[in-house]
């Protein structure tokens, strides 16, 4: 493979390697230069071949349905990241207006590698812990929700219904032949070897399932990284263009963030709009997730489902920790009094926002109610390092002990889950005494399994 060592080193920086190490691996890269040179040599000498994933984690989607998340080997993670960083400017250059979630990875790794300021948007997003570019996530998710909110008057005046839908098993259904044709159609010919390498990886990364048969469908659902998300957004660009033209011809509007779509359409043709979406997705080998198609007769009922009214208690343009206690308590009281089963994801996004706002600042009686809700309703959340630190700061010693016991008990009932892996990583990243509820034998067991898999 004819690649420049300078280009490779600019993409795979020491900062990048530290982030990958911190998020994904128990055994660290000690000599980053030597490791990077070794991976470069396999590409330069055409000896690179994808390994089986280091671990295959499960994520319970509900009712026993599992989604599997691979932890790619260090080498594969680097090769995948390098290929996308070289071509992502072409993959993101034809974004359709109203679509979000396809920010460039090169920005993430170089120009925007800094801590973000948490600016409160219409539906203030929790920082996305599985991306390099937290800034872009905050920006795009905030802009997406602001655009939706700006539709209020337009939707009311034109008596539009709101249709929410997403794609079934999206990453697993992406056809690699169509993806390759589309990628080669936008990437300059001088970068064809990078595309060759990318497609070689995508067809061979999952030998734990496919053995030595090349894969024809599906891209990895990364635990941490931006590569698959960029490809997934690129794959939908022809669909986006068709949907935007069709929906606007009917007097409506089309929006998408990742695979979540929001259609504003005249009430009389809401089913026809969904049928058109089904037809366009069929051309890409995809289907709508029938169980997640939601129809709202007006934008007010859609906002109620999203929990927008509660989040409107916060002041836009102000960092979370600078929000007034009065506004925080108004948000919390609305959250407490609402039937959370009728809110998107049972209101988990609102609970996360409440935690990030600073529970230690609010009245102790209100905080106690939130704590009870947290322990009784939200132990199935994947509490990352940041949320855990914030909870430890806000809770009393007895509350913290109860939370860690209840949460660890729920994790111990899971086998190789994303939550368990994340908790183990947290224990290693943070002070041991803060996580003494996780038995060190459990950590050693998972470390051993991970390292043995790598060596095998």
GROMACS .gro file of C-alpha atoms in nm, residues 25-446:
model
  422
   25UNK     CA    1  -0.797  -0.147   2.645
   26UNK     CA    2  -0.679  -0.289   2.976
   27UNK     CA    3  -0.322  -0.340   2.852
   28UNK     CA    4  -0.176  -0.005   2.751
   29UNK     CA    5   0.049   0.086   2.460
   30UNK     CA    6   0.380   0.156   2.632
   31UNK     CA    7   0.591   0.266   2.336
   32UNK     CA    8   0.352   0.456   2.109
   33UNK     CA    9   0.610   0.531   1.841
   34UNK     CA   10   0.714   0.166   1.810
   35UNK     CA   11   0.352   0.049   1.801
   36UNK     CA   12   0.254   0.305   1.539
   37UNK     CA   13   0.558   0.214   1.326
   38UNK     CA   14   0.467  -0.155   1.346
   39UNK     CA   15   0.111  -0.093   1.223
   40UNK     CA   16   0.241   0.134   0.947
   41UNK     CA   17   0.480  -0.141   0.835
   42UNK     CA   18   0.193  -0.391   0.791
   43UNK     CA   19   0.018  -0.144   0.561
   44UNK     CA   20   0.333  -0.046   0.372
   45UNK     CA   21   0.433  -0.410   0.318
   46UNK     CA   22   0.078  -0.532   0.240
   47UNK     CA   23   0.084  -0.777   0.531
   48UNK     CA   24  -0.205  -0.625   0.726
   49UNK     CA   25  -0.498  -0.858   0.797
   50UNK     CA   26  -0.783  -0.782   1.042
   51UNK     CA   27  -0.793  -0.976   1.369
   52UNK     CA   28  -1.102  -1.108   1.539
   53UNK     CA   29  -1.248  -0.855   1.786
   54UNK     CA   30  -1.075  -0.847   2.125
   55UNK     CA   31  -1.411  -0.876   2.298
   56UNK     CA   32  -1.772  -0.894   2.180
   57UNK     CA   33  -1.993  -0.711   2.429
   58UNK     CA   34  -2.371  -0.735   2.453
   59UNK     CA   35  -2.614  -0.450   2.501
   60UNK     CA   36  -2.966  -0.536   2.620
   61UNK     CA   37  -3.214  -0.347   2.401
   62UNK     CA   38  -3.508  -0.474   2.607
   63UNK     CA   39  -3.717  -0.793   2.625
   64UNK     CA   40  -3.402  -1.001   2.597
   65UNK     CA   41  -3.301  -0.859   2.258
   66UNK     CA   42  -2.924  -0.811   2.242
   67UNK     CA   43  -2.711  -0.581   2.032
   68UNK     CA   44  -2.348  -0.683   2.002
   69UNK     CA   45  -2.066  -0.430   2.021
   70UNK     CA   46  -1.716  -0.540   1.917
   71UNK     CA   47  -1.395  -0.418   2.079
   72UNK     CA   48  -1.163  -0.416   1.781
   73UNK     CA   49  -0.796  -0.497   1.823
   74UNK     CA   50  -0.563  -0.201   1.864
   75UNK     CA   51  -0.420  -0.253   1.516
   76UNK     CA   52  -0.763  -0.271   1.351
   77UNK     CA   53  -0.887   0.033   1.540
   78UNK     CA   54  -0.589   0.230   1.411
   79UNK     CA   55  -0.621   0.112   1.050
   80UNK     CA   56  -0.996   0.182   1.045
   81UNK     CA   57  -0.943   0.527   1.195
   82UNK     CA   58  -0.659   0.609   0.954
   83UNK     CA   59  -0.863   0.518   0.644
   84UNK     CA   60  -1.163   0.726   0.750
   85UNK     CA   61  -0.951   1.025   0.855
   86UNK     CA   62  -0.798   1.037   0.506
   87UNK     CA   63  -1.131   1.034   0.317
   88UNK     CA   64  -1.389   1.173   0.561
   89UNK     CA   65  -1.386   1.523   0.406
   90UNK     CA   66  -1.528   1.366   0.088
   91UNK     CA   67  -1.782   1.155   0.275
   92UNK     CA   68  -1.919   1.455   0.462
   93UNK     CA   69  -1.913   1.707   0.177
   94UNK     CA   70  -2.261   1.625   0.039
   95UNK     CA   71  -2.463   1.649   0.358
   96UNK     CA   72  -2.831   1.721   0.293
   97UNK     CA   73  -2.984   2.017   0.475
   98UNK     CA   74  -3.169   1.910   0.787
   99UNK     CA   75  -2.952   1.605   0.851
  100UNK     CA   76  -2.705   1.576   1.139
  101UNK     CA   77  -2.459   1.332   1.290
  102UNK     CA   78  -2.192   1.323   1.020
  103UNK     CA   79  -1.925   1.555   1.156
  104UNK     CA   80  -1.571   1.503   1.030
  105UNK     CA   81  -1.337   1.280   1.222
  106UNK     CA   82  -1.031   1.481   1.118
  107UNK     CA   83  -1.173   1.780   1.303
  108UNK     CA   84  -1.218   1.558   1.605
  109UNK     CA   85  -0.864   1.434   1.615
  110UNK     CA   86  -0.683   1.755   1.529
  111UNK     CA   87  -0.865   2.089   1.520
  112UNK     CA   88  -1.116   2.034   1.800
  113UNK     CA   89  -0.923   1.827   2.053
  114UNK     CA   90  -1.015   2.040   2.347
  115UNK     CA   91  -1.262   2.029   2.632
  116UNK     CA   92  -1.606   2.149   2.533
  117UNK     CA   93  -1.821   2.414   2.698
  118UNK     CA   94  -2.160   2.268   2.776
  119UNK     CA   95  -2.408   2.499   2.610
  120UNK     CA   96  -2.770   2.421   2.693
  121UNK     CA   97  -2.978   2.353   2.383
  122UNK     CA   98  -3.349   2.280   2.338
  123UNK     CA   99  -3.292   1.922   2.450
  124UNK     CA  100  -2.958   1.957   2.621
  125UNK     CA  101  -2.754   1.652   2.519
  126UNK     CA  102  -2.538   1.465   2.761
  127UNK     CA  103  -2.180   1.468   2.629
  128UNK     CA  104  -2.140   1.167   2.402
  129UNK     CA  105  -1.870   0.953   2.560
  130UNK     CA  106  -1.813   0.730   2.257
  131UNK     CA  107  -1.688   0.993   2.014
  132UNK     CA  108  -1.355   1.173   1.970
  133UNK     CA  109  -1.535   1.496   1.892
  134UNK     CA  110  -1.756   1.591   2.187
  135UNK     CA  111  -1.772   1.948   2.057
  136UNK     CA  112  -1.930   1.842   1.729
  137UNK     CA  113  -2.178   1.613   1.906
  138UNK     CA  114  -2.296   1.896   2.131
  139UNK     CA  115  -2.314   2.136   1.834
  140UNK     CA  116  -2.501   1.908   1.598
  141UNK     CA  117  -2.744   1.756   1.847
  142UNK     CA  118  -2.820   2.103   1.980
  143UNK     CA  119  -2.871   2.242   1.630
  144UNK     CA  120  -3.092   1.946   1.533
  145UNK     CA  121  -3.320   1.999   1.831
  146UNK     CA  122  -3.323   2.376   1.784
  147UNK     CA  123  -3.435   2.328   1.422
  148UNK     CA  124  -3.713   2.101   1.541
  149UNK     CA  125  -3.829   2.355   1.797
  150UNK     CA  126  -3.822   2.631   1.536
  151UNK     CA  127  -4.083   2.429   1.344
  152UNK     CA  128  -4.354   2.504   1.607
  153UNK     CA  129  -4.525   2.793   1.430
  154UNK     CA  130  -4.487   2.640   1.083
  155UNK     CA  131  -4.634   2.308   1.200
  156UNK     CA  132  -4.927   2.472   1.381
  157UNK     CA  133  -5.014   2.709   1.096
  158UNK     CA  134  -5.012   2.427   0.840
  159UNK     CA  135  -5.176   2.171   1.072
  160UNK     CA  136  -4.891   1.925   1.027
  161UNK     CA  137  -4.853   1.592   1.202
  162UNK     CA  138  -4.514   1.479   1.330
  163UNK     CA  139  -4.385   1.132   1.243
  164UNK     CA  140  -4.086   0.988   1.428
  165UNK     CA  141  -3.915   0.678   1.288
  166UNK     CA  142  -3.581   0.500   1.272
  167UNK     CA  143  -3.412   0.221   1.080
  168UNK     CA  144  -3.416  -0.139   1.196
  169UNK     CA  145  -3.074  -0.289   1.277
  170UNK     CA  146  -2.913  -0.013   1.075
  171UNK     CA  147  -2.539  -0.082   1.104
  172UNK     CA  148  -2.592  -0.454   1.055
  173UNK     CA  149  -2.788  -0.402   0.732
  174UNK     CA  150  -2.556  -0.170   0.538
  175UNK     CA  151  -2.467  -0.337   0.206
  176UNK     CA  152  -2.093  -0.321   0.152
  177UNK     CA  153  -2.120  -0.335  -0.228
  178UNK     CA  154  -2.342  -0.025  -0.234
  179UNK     CA  155  -2.127   0.145   0.026
  180UNK     CA  156  -1.813   0.080  -0.177
  181UNK     CA  157  -1.968   0.210  -0.501
  182UNK     CA  158  -2.079   0.528  -0.329
  183UNK     CA  159  -1.744   0.583  -0.156
  184UNK     CA  160  -1.550   0.538  -0.481
  185UNK     CA  161  -1.791   0.780  -0.647
  186UNK     CA  162  -1.685   1.071  -0.423
  187UNK     CA  163  -1.325   0.991  -0.323
  188UNK     CA  164  -1.052   1.099  -0.572
  189UNK     CA  165  -0.884   0.820  -0.765
  190UNK     CA  166  -0.544   0.902  -0.610
  191UNK     CA  167  -0.680   0.779  -0.276
  192UNK     CA  168  -0.809   0.450  -0.414
  193UNK     CA  169  -0.560   0.244  -0.210
  194UNK     CA  170  -0.702   0.388   0.111
  195UNK     CA  171  -1.050   0.286  -0.007
  196UNK     CA  172  -0.913  -0.060  -0.096
  197UNK     CA  173  -0.775  -0.095   0.256
  198UNK     CA  174  -1.099   0.030   0.414
  199UNK     CA  175  -1.314  -0.218   0.223
  200UNK     CA  176  -1.067  -0.499   0.296
  201UNK     CA  177  -1.109  -0.426   0.666
  202UNK     CA  178  -1.490  -0.403   0.646
  203UNK     CA  179  -1.513  -0.738   0.466
  204UNK     CA  180  -1.285  -0.922   0.709
  205UNK     CA  181  -1.313  -0.766   1.057
  206UNK     CA  182  -1.570  -1.012   1.194
  207UNK     CA  183  -1.408  -1.352   1.148
  208UNK     CA  184  -1.535  -1.457   1.492
  209UNK     CA  185  -1.872  -1.493   1.315
  210UNK     CA  186  -1.790  -1.526   0.945
  211UNK     CA  187  -1.474  -1.737   0.972
  212UNK     CA  188  -1.284  -1.687   0.644
  213UNK     CA  189  -1.590  -1.592   0.440
  214UNK     CA  190  -1.582  -1.226   0.335
  215UNK     CA  191  -1.855  -1.015   0.491
  216UNK     CA  192  -2.108  -0.863   0.250
  217UNK     CA  193  -2.338  -0.677   0.490
  218UNK     CA  194  -2.282  -0.474   0.805
  219UNK     CA  195  -2.023  -0.245   0.962
  220UNK     CA  196  -1.897  -0.266   1.323
  221UNK     CA  197  -2.096  -0.083   1.592
  222UNK     CA  198  -1.798   0.075   1.761
  223UNK     CA  199  -1.784   0.108   2.139
  224UNK     CA  200  -1.570   0.418   2.094
  225UNK     CA  201  -1.488   0.606   1.776
  226UNK     CA  202  -1.630   0.795   1.480
  227UNK     CA  203  -1.558   0.571   1.181
  228UNK     CA  204  -1.876   0.367   1.151
  229UNK     CA  205  -2.093   0.667   1.234
  230UNK     CA  206  -1.938   0.865   0.947
  231UNK     CA  207  -1.990   0.576   0.703
  232UNK     CA  208  -2.346   0.520   0.823
  233UNK     CA  209  -2.437   0.885   0.768
  234UNK     CA  210  -2.271   0.885   0.427
  235UNK     CA  211  -2.468   0.574   0.327
  236UNK     CA  212  -2.798   0.762   0.377
  237UNK     CA  213  -2.720   1.068   0.166
  238UNK     CA  214  -2.915   0.952  -0.142
  239UNK     CA  215  -3.206   0.862   0.085
  240UNK     CA  216  -3.185   1.205   0.253
  241UNK     CA  217  -3.199   1.385  -0.083
  242UNK     CA  218  -3.504   1.185  -0.197
  243UNK     CA  219  -3.686   1.230   0.135
  244UNK     CA  220  -3.619   1.604   0.153
  245UNK     CA  221  -3.750   1.662  -0.200
  246UNK     CA  222  -4.058   1.443  -0.150
  247UNK     CA  223  -4.158   1.572   0.194
  248UNK     CA  224  -4.111   1.936   0.096
  249UNK     CA  225  -4.319   1.882  -0.220
  250UNK     CA  226  -4.606   1.791   0.014
  251UNK     CA  227  -4.560   2.105   0.220
  252UNK     CA  228  -4.362   1.942   0.501
  253UNK     CA  229  -4.008   1.921   0.636
  254UNK     CA  230  -3.758   1.637   0.679
  255UNK     CA  231  -3.496   1.608   0.956
  256UNK     CA  232  -3.257   1.330   1.058
  257UNK     CA  233  -3.001   1.278   1.334
  258UNK     CA  234  -2.810   0.949   1.280
  259UNK     CA  235  -3.091   0.702   1.198
  260UNK     CA  236  -3.359   0.889   1.397
  261UNK     CA  237  -3.589   1.077   1.160
  262UNK     CA  238  -3.857   1.340   1.217
  263UNK     CA  239  -4.109   1.413   0.941
  264UNK     CA  240  -4.345   1.711   0.945
  265UNK     CA  241  -4.628   1.621   0.705
  266UNK     CA  242  -4.995   1.703   0.639
  267UNK     CA  243  -5.211   1.478   0.855
  268UNK     CA  244  -5.395   1.327   0.558
  269UNK     CA  245  -5.076   1.180   0.408
  270UNK     CA  246  -4.875   1.077   0.713
  271UNK     CA  247  -4.895   0.705   0.624
  272UNK     CA  248  -4.806   0.777   0.263
  273UNK     CA  249  -4.494   0.960   0.384
  274UNK     CA  250  -4.387   0.655   0.586
  275UNK     CA  251  -4.457   0.431   0.287
  276UNK     CA  252  -4.236   0.649   0.067
  277UNK     CA  253  -3.959   0.631   0.327
  278UNK     CA  254  -3.993   0.250   0.328
  279UNK     CA  255  -3.958   0.240  -0.051
  280UNK     CA  256  -3.647   0.458  -0.052
  281UNK     CA  257  -3.483   0.257   0.228
  282UNK     CA  258  -3.555  -0.066   0.039
  283UNK     CA  259  -3.322   0.057  -0.237
  284UNK     CA  260  -3.042   0.054   0.023
  285UNK     CA  261  -3.132  -0.285   0.169
  286UNK     CA  262  -3.284  -0.122   0.478
  287UNK     CA  263  -3.619  -0.124   0.659
  288UNK     CA  264  -3.804   0.098   0.903
  289UNK     CA  265  -3.828  -0.030   1.260
  290UNK     CA  266  -4.208  -0.075   1.273
  291UNK     CA  267  -4.224  -0.082   1.653
  292UNK     CA  268  -4.063   0.264   1.672
  293UNK     CA  269  -4.287   0.448   1.426
  294UNK     CA  270  -4.464   0.712   1.633
  295UNK     CA  271  -4.727   0.951   1.497
  296UNK     CA  272  -4.819   1.274   1.678
  297UNK     CA  273  -5.120   1.474   1.566
  298UNK     CA  274  -4.947   1.802   1.647
  299UNK     CA  275  -4.609   1.933   1.749
  300UNK     CA  276  -4.721   1.996   2.107
  301UNK     CA  277  -4.778   1.624   2.169
  302UNK     CA  278  -4.440   1.548   2.009
  303UNK     CA  279  -4.267   1.795   2.241
  304UNK     CA  280  -4.445   1.639   2.538
  305UNK     CA  281  -4.302   1.299   2.437
  306UNK     CA  282  -3.953   1.451   2.408
  307UNK     CA  283  -3.975   1.621   2.747
  308UNK     CA  284  -3.909   1.959   2.587
  309UNK     CA  285  -4.128   2.162   2.825
  310UNK     CA  286  -3.922   2.047   3.125
  311UNK     CA  287  -3.592   2.133   2.960
  312UNK     CA  288  -3.726   2.476   2.866
  313UNK     CA  289  -3.682   2.567   3.233
  314UNK     CA  290  -3.310   2.600   3.156
  315UNK     CA  291  -3.162   2.914   3.003
  316UNK     CA  292  -3.007   2.862   2.660
  317UNK     CA  293  -2.649   2.975   2.605
  318UNK     CA  294  -2.544   2.922   2.966
  319UNK     CA  295  -2.316   2.645   3.090
  320UNK     CA  296  -2.479   2.376   3.301
  321UNK     CA  297  -2.298   2.468   3.621
  322UNK     CA  298  -2.404   2.832   3.578
  323UNK     CA  299  -2.777   2.754   3.564
  324UNK     CA  300  -2.966   2.896   3.861
  325UNK     CA  301  -3.072   2.662   4.141
  326UNK     CA  302  -3.429   2.788   4.097
  327UNK     CA  303  -3.439   2.678   3.732
  328UNK     CA  304  -3.279   2.344   3.813
  329UNK     CA  305  -3.538   2.274   4.082
  330UNK     CA  306  -3.821   2.368   3.843
  331UNK     CA  307  -3.682   2.116   3.593
  332UNK     CA  308  -3.655   1.849   3.862
  333UNK     CA  309  -4.008   1.908   3.994
  334UNK     CA  310  -4.143   1.872   3.640
  335UNK     CA  311  -3.945   1.552   3.597
  336UNK     CA  312  -4.071   1.409   3.928
  337UNK     CA  313  -4.437   1.484   3.855
  338UNK     CA  314  -4.436   1.348   3.497
  339UNK     CA  315  -4.532   0.996   3.389
  340UNK     CA  316  -4.182   0.904   3.273
  341UNK     CA  317  -4.298   0.597   3.084
  342UNK     CA  318  -4.459   0.832   2.831
  343UNK     CA  319  -4.135   1.022   2.764
  344UNK     CA  320  -3.865   0.930   2.515
  345UNK     CA  321  -3.640   0.661   2.666
  346UNK     CA  322  -3.832   0.698   2.993
  347UNK     CA  323  -3.676   1.040   3.039
  348UNK     CA  324  -3.322   0.907   3.084
  349UNK     CA  325  -3.183   1.202   2.884
  350UNK     CA  326  -3.349   1.439   3.130
  351UNK     CA  327  -3.211   1.250   3.430
  352UNK     CA  328  -2.859   1.273   3.284
  353UNK     CA  329  -2.902   1.646   3.232
  354UNK     CA  330  -3.013   1.683   3.596
  355UNK     CA  331  -2.701   1.499   3.715
  356UNK     CA  332  -2.474   1.716   3.498
  357UNK     CA  333  -2.638   2.033   3.633
  358UNK     CA  334  -2.503   1.959   3.981
  359UNK     CA  335  -2.727   1.775   4.228
  360UNK     CA  336  -2.515   1.894   4.520
  361UNK     CA  337  -2.656   2.245   4.475
  362UNK     CA  338  -3.024   2.165   4.521
  363UNK     CA  339  -3.244   2.124   4.827
  364UNK     CA  340  -3.166   1.800   5.010
  365UNK     CA  341  -3.530   1.684   5.011
  366UNK     CA  342  -3.554   1.721   4.633
  367UNK     CA  343  -3.218   1.550   4.591
  368UNK     CA  344  -3.340   1.256   4.803
  369UNK     CA  345  -3.639   1.211   4.572
  370UNK     CA  346  -3.412   1.212   4.264
  371UNK     CA  347  -3.185   0.960   4.434
  372UNK     CA  348  -3.477   0.722   4.496
  373UNK     CA  349  -3.588   0.756   4.133
  374UNK     CA  350  -3.232   0.693   4.015
  375UNK     CA  351  -3.191   0.374   4.220
  376UNK     CA  352  -3.538   0.236   4.147
  377UNK     CA  353  -3.578   0.327   3.779
  378UNK     CA  354  -3.244   0.396   3.613
  379UNK     CA  355  -2.993   0.132   3.720
  380UNK     CA  356  -2.995   0.002   3.362
  381UNK     CA  357  -2.814   0.315   3.238
  382UNK     CA  358  -2.451   0.292   3.130
  383UNK     CA  359  -2.297   0.523   3.390
  384UNK     CA  360  -1.972   0.650   3.245
  385UNK     CA  361  -1.673   0.794   3.431
  386UNK     CA  362  -1.806   1.149   3.427
  387UNK     CA  363  -2.155   1.069   3.556
  388UNK     CA  364  -2.014   0.850   3.831
  389UNK     CA  365  -1.783   1.126   3.951
  390UNK     CA  366  -2.069   1.374   3.955
  391UNK     CA  367  -2.292   1.139   4.152
  392UNK     CA  368  -2.019   1.074   4.408
  393UNK     CA  369  -1.980   1.449   4.457
  394UNK     CA  370  -2.354   1.508   4.494
  395UNK     CA  371  -2.467   1.211   4.706
  396UNK     CA  372  -2.422   1.157   5.077
  397UNK     CA  373  -2.187   0.879   5.183
  398UNK     CA  374  -2.475   0.644   5.263
  399UNK     CA  375  -2.646   0.721   4.929
  400UNK     CA  376  -2.323   0.664   4.739
  401UNK     CA  377  -2.274   0.327   4.911
  402UNK     CA  378  -2.631   0.225   4.830
  403UNK     CA  379  -2.599   0.335   4.468
  404UNK     CA  380  -2.269   0.152   4.414
  405UNK     CA  381  -2.406  -0.166   4.575
  406UNK     CA  382  -2.728  -0.163   4.372
  407UNK     CA  383  -2.549  -0.077   4.051
  408UNK     CA  384  -2.276  -0.337   4.099
  409UNK     CA  385  -2.537  -0.603   4.176
  410UNK     CA  386  -2.714  -0.522   3.850
  411UNK     CA  387  -2.384  -0.540   3.661
  412UNK     CA  388  -2.289  -0.875   3.816
  413UNK     CA  389  -2.609  -1.024   3.674
  414UNK     CA  390  -2.489  -0.937   3.324
  415UNK     CA  391  -2.235  -1.132   3.121
  416UNK     CA  392  -1.981  -0.933   2.919
  417UNK     CA  393  -2.217  -0.639   2.882
  418UNK     CA  394  -2.124  -0.290   2.770
  419UNK     CA  395  -2.220  -0.160   3.115
  420UNK     CA  396  -1.997  -0.410   3.292
  421UNK     CA  397  -1.703  -0.332   3.063
  422UNK     CA  398  -1.753   0.041   3.118
  423UNK     CA  399  -1.770  -0.003   3.496
  424UNK     CA  400  -1.448  -0.204   3.492
  425UNK     CA  401  -1.278   0.064   3.286
  426UNK     CA  402  -1.403   0.326   3.533
  427UNK     CA  403  -1.250   0.135   3.822
  428UNK     CA  404  -0.913   0.130   3.652
  429UNK     CA  405  -0.932   0.496   3.547
  430UNK     CA  406  -1.048   0.627   3.883
  431UNK     CA  407  -0.933   0.588   4.241
  432UNK     CA  408  -0.967   0.226   4.353
  433UNK     CA  409  -1.139   0.321   4.677
  434UNK     CA  410  -1.415   0.497   4.483
  435UNK     CA  411  -1.504   0.169   4.320
  436UNK     CA  412  -1.442  -0.087   4.591
  437UNK     CA  413  -1.782  -0.236   4.517
  438UNK     CA  414  -1.633  -0.408   4.212
  439UNK     CA  415  -1.445  -0.717   4.314
  440UNK     CA  416  -1.086  -0.711   4.191
  441UNK     CA  417  -1.116  -1.079   4.094
  442UNK     CA  418  -1.387  -0.982   3.848
  443UNK     CA  419  -1.157  -0.728   3.687
  444UNK     CA  420  -0.869  -0.972   3.666
  445UNK     CA  421  -1.100  -1.228   3.506
  446UNK     CA  422  -1.209  -0.988   3.232
   0.00000   0.00000   0.00000
